[in-house]
PDB file of C-alpha atoms in Angstrom:
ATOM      1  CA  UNK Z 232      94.196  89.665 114.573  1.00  0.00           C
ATOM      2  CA  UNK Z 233      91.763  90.233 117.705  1.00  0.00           C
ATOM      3  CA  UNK Z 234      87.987  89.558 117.190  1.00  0.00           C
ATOM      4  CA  UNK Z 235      87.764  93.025 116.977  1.00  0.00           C
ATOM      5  CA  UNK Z 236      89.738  93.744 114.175  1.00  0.00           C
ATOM      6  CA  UNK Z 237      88.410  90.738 112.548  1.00  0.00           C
ATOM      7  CA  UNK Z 238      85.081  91.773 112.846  1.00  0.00           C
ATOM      8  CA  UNK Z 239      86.230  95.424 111.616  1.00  0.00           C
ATOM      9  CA  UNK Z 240      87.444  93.457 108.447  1.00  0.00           C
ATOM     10  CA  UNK Z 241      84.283  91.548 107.984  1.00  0.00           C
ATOM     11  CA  UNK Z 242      82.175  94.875 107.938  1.00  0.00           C
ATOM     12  CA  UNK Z 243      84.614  96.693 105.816  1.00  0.00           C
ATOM     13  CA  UNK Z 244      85.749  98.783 107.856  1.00  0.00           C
ATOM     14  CA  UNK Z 245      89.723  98.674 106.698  1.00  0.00           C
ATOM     15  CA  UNK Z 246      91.883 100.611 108.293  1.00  0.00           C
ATOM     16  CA  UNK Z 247      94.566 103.050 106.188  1.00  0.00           C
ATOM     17  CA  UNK Z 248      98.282 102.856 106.907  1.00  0.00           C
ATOM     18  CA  UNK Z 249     101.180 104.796 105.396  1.00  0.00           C
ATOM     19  CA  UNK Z 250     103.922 102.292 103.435  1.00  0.00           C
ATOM     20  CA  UNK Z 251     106.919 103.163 101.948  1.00  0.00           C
ATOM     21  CA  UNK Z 252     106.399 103.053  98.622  1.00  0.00           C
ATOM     22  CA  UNK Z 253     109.384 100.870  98.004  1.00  0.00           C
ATOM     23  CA  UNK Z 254     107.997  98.299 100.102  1.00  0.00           C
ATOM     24  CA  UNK Z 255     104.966  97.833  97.088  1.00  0.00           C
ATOM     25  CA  UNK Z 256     104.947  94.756  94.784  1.00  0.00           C
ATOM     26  CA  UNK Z 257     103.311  95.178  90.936  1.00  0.00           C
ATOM     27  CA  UNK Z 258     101.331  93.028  90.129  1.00  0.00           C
ATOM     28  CA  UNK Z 259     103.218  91.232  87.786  1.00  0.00           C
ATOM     29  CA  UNK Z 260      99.810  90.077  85.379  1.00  0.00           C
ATOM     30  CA  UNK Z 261      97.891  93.190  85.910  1.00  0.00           C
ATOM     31  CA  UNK Z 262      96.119  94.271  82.653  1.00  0.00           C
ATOM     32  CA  UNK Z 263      95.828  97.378  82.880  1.00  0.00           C
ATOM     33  CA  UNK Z 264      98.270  99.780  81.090  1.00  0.00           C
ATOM     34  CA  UNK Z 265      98.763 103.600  82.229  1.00  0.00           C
ATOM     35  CA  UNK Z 266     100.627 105.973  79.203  1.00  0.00           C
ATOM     36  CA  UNK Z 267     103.640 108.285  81.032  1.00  0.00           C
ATOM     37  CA  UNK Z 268     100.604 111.246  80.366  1.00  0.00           C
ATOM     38  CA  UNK Z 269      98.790 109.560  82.510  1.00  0.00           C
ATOM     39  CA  UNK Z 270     100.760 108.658  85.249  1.00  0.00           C
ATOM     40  CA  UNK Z 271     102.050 112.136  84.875  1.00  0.00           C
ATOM     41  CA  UNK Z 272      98.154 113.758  85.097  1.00  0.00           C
ATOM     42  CA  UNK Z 273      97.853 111.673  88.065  1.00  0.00           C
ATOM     43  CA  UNK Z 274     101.102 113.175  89.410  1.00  0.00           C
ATOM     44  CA  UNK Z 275      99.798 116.483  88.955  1.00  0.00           C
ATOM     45  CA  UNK Z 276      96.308 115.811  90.771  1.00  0.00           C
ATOM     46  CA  UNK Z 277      98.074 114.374  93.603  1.00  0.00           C
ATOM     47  CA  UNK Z 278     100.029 117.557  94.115  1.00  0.00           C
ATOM     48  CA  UNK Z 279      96.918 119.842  93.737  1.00  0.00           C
ATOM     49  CA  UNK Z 280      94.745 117.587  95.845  1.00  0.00           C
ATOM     50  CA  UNK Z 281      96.904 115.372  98.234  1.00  0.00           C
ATOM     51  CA  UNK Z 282      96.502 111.590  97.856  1.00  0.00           C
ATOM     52  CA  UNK Z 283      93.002 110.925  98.442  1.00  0.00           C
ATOM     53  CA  UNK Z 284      92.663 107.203  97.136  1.00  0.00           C
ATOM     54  CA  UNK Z 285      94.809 104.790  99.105  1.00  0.00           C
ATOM     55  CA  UNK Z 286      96.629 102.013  97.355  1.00  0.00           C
ATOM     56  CA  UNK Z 287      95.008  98.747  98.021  1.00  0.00           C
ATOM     57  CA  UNK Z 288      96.771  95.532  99.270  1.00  0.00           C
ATOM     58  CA  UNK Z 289      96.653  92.368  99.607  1.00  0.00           C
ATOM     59  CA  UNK Z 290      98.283  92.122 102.942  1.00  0.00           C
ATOM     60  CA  UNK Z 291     101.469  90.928 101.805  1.00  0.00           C
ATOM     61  CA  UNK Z 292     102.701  94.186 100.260  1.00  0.00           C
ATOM     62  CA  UNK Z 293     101.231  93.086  96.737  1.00  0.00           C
ATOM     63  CA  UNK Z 294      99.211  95.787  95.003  1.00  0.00           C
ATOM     64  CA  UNK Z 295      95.526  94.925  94.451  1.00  0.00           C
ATOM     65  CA  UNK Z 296      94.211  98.996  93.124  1.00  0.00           C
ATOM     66  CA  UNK Z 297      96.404 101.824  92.565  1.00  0.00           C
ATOM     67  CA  UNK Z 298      99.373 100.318  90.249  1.00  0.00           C
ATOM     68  CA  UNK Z 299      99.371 104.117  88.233  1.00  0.00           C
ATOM     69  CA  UNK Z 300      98.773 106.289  91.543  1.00  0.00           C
ATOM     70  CA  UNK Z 301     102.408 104.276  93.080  1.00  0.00           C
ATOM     71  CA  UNK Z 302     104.101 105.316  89.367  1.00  0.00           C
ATOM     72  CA  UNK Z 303     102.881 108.720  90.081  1.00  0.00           C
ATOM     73  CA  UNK Z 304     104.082 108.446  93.726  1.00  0.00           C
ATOM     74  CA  UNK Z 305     107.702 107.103  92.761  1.00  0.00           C
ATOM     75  CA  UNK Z 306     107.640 110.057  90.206  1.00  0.00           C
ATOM     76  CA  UNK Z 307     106.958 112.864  92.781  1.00  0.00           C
ATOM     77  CA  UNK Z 308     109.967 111.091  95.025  1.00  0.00           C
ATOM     78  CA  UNK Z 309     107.173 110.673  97.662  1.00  0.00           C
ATOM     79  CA  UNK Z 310     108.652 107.855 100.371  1.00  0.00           C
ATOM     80  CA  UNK Z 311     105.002 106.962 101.663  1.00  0.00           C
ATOM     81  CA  UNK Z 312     101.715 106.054 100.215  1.00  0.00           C
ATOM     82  CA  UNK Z 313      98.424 105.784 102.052  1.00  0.00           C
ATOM     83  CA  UNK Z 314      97.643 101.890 101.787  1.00  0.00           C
ATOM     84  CA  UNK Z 315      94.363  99.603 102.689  1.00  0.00           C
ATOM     85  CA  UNK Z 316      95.393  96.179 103.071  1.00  0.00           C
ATOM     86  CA  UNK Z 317      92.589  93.635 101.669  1.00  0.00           C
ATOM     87  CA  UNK Z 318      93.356  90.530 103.401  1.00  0.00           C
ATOM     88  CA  UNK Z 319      90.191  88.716 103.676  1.00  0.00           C
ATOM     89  CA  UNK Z 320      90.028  88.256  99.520  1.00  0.00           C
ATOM     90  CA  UNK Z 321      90.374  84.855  98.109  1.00  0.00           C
ATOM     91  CA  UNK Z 322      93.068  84.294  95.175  1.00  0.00           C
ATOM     92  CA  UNK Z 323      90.705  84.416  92.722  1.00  0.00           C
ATOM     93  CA  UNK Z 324      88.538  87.099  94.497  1.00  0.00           C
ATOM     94  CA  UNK Z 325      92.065  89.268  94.800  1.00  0.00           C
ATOM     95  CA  UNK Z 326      92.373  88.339  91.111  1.00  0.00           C
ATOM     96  CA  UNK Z 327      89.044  89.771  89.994  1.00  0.00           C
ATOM     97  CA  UNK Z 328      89.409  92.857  91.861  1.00  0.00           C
ATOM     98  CA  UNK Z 329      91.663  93.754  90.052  1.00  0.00           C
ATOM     99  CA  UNK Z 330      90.310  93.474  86.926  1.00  0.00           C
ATOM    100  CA  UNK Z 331      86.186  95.174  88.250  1.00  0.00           C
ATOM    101  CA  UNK Z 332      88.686  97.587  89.671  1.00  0.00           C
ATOM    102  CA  UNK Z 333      89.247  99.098  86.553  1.00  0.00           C
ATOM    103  CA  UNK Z 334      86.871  97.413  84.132  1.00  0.00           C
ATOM    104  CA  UNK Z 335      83.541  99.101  86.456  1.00  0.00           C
ATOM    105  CA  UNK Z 336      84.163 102.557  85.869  1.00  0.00           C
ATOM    106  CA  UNK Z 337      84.773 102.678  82.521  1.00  0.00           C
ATOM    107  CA  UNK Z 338      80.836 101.694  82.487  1.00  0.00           C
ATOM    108  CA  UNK Z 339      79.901 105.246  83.649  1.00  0.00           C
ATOM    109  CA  UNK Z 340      79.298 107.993  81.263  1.00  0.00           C
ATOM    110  CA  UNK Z 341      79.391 111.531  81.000  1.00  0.00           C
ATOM    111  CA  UNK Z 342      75.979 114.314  80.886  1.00  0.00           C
ATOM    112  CA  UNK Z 343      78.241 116.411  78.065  1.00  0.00           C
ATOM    113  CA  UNK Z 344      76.688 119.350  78.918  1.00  0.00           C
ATOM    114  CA  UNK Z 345      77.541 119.364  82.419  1.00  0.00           C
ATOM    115  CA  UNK Z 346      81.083 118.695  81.798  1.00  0.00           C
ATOM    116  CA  UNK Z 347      81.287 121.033  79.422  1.00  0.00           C
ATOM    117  CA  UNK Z 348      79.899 123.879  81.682  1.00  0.00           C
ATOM    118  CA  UNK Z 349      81.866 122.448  84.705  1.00  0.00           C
ATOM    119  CA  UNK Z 350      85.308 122.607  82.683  1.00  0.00           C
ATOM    120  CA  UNK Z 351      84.297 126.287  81.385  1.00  0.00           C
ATOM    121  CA  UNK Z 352      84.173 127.386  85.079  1.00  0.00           C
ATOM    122  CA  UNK Z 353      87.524 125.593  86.121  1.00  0.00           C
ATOM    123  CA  UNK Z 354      89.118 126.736  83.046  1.00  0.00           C
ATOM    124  CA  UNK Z 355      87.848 131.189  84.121  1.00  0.00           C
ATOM    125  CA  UNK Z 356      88.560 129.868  87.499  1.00  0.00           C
ATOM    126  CA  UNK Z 357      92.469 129.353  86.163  1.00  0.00           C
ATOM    127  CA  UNK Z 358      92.012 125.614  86.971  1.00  0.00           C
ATOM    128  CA  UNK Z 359      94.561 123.854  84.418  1.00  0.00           C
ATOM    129  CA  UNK Z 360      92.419 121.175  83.308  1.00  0.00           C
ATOM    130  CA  UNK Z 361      94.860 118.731  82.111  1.00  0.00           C
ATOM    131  CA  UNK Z 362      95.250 117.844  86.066  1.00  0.00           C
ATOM    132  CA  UNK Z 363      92.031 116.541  85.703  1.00  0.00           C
ATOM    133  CA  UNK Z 364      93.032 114.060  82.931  1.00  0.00           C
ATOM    134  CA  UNK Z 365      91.566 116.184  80.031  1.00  0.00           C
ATOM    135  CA  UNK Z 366      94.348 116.840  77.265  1.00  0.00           C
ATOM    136  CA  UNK Z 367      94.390 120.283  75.439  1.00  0.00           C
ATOM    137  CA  UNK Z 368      92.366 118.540  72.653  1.00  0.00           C
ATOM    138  CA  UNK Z 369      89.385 117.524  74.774  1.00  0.00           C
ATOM    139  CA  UNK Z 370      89.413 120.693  76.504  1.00  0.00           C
ATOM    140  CA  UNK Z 371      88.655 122.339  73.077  1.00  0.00           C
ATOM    141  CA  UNK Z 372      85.716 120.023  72.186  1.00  0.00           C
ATOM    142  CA  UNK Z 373      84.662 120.337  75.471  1.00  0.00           C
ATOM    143  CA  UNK Z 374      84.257 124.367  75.798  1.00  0.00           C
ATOM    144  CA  UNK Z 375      83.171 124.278  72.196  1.00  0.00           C
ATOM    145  CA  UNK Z 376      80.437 122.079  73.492  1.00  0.00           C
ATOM    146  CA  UNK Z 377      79.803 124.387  76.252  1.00  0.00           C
ATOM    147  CA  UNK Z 378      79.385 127.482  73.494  1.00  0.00           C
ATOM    148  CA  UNK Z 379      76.347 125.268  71.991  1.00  0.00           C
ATOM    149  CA  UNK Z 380      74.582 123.997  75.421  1.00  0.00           C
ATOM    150  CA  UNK Z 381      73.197 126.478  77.437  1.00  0.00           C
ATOM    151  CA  UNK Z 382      73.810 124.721  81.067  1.00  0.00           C
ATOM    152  CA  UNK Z 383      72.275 126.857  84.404  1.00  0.00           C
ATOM    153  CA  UNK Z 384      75.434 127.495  87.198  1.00  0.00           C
TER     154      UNK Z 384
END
């Protein structure tokens, strides 16, 4: 690497490379679990919206982030993923990435109303709203939500 590119790496700025995607190693102890509905919603927003979060690496082809986005990949037949290769991270650093990775935004929350009102104007706007990861059922709750809260557009 030239002490530019180090440097680059040190700021985080990481650079994003396509990779076949049957160059990709699972992390064989990764924790986290994605359903076939899942992988198949994620399928379905890649389609509608490209790829927009790279799988991330640990330079060696081993998948740090993005273990359900590659299933969806491999089920769309797509032969190239858009990649960021993490090299700088420790083995226990790469290990607990993986983990905050996933664990951090389940800490987030929704303002009900404003989903609701949001997935009331996708849904009249013909948006099919399982593509964002909502099944039929929370759909329901959610525009039945919408019905009770008055939210401004």
């Amino acid at each position: 690497m030239s002490d530019m590119e180090t440097e680059s790496v040190r700021k985080g700025a990481h650079v994003m490379t396509m990779r076949p995607t049957d160059s990709l190693v699972a992390y064989a102890r990764n924790p986290r679990t994605h359903t076939d509905a899942q992988i198949t919603a994620i399928a379905r927003s890649i389609e509608r919206f490209g790829f927009t979060n790279p799988i991330l690496l640990d330079g060696n082809s081993g998948i740090i982030a993005g273990h359900g986005r590659l299933r969806a990949a491999l089920q769309l037949a797509l032969p190239d993923v858009p990649c960021i290769d993490l090299e700088g991270l420790s083995e226990p650093e790469r290990r607990a990435y993986i983990i905050a990775d996933n664990q951090l935004p389940q800490l987030a929350g929704w303002d009900e109303a404003m989903l609701a009102a949001e997935l009331t104007d996708l849904t009249e706007l013909g948006l099919d709203g399982r593509m964002l990861g909502f099944t039929d059922e929370d759909m329901l709750r959610a525009l039945d939500r919408a019905v009770r809260h008055s939210v401004p557009k």
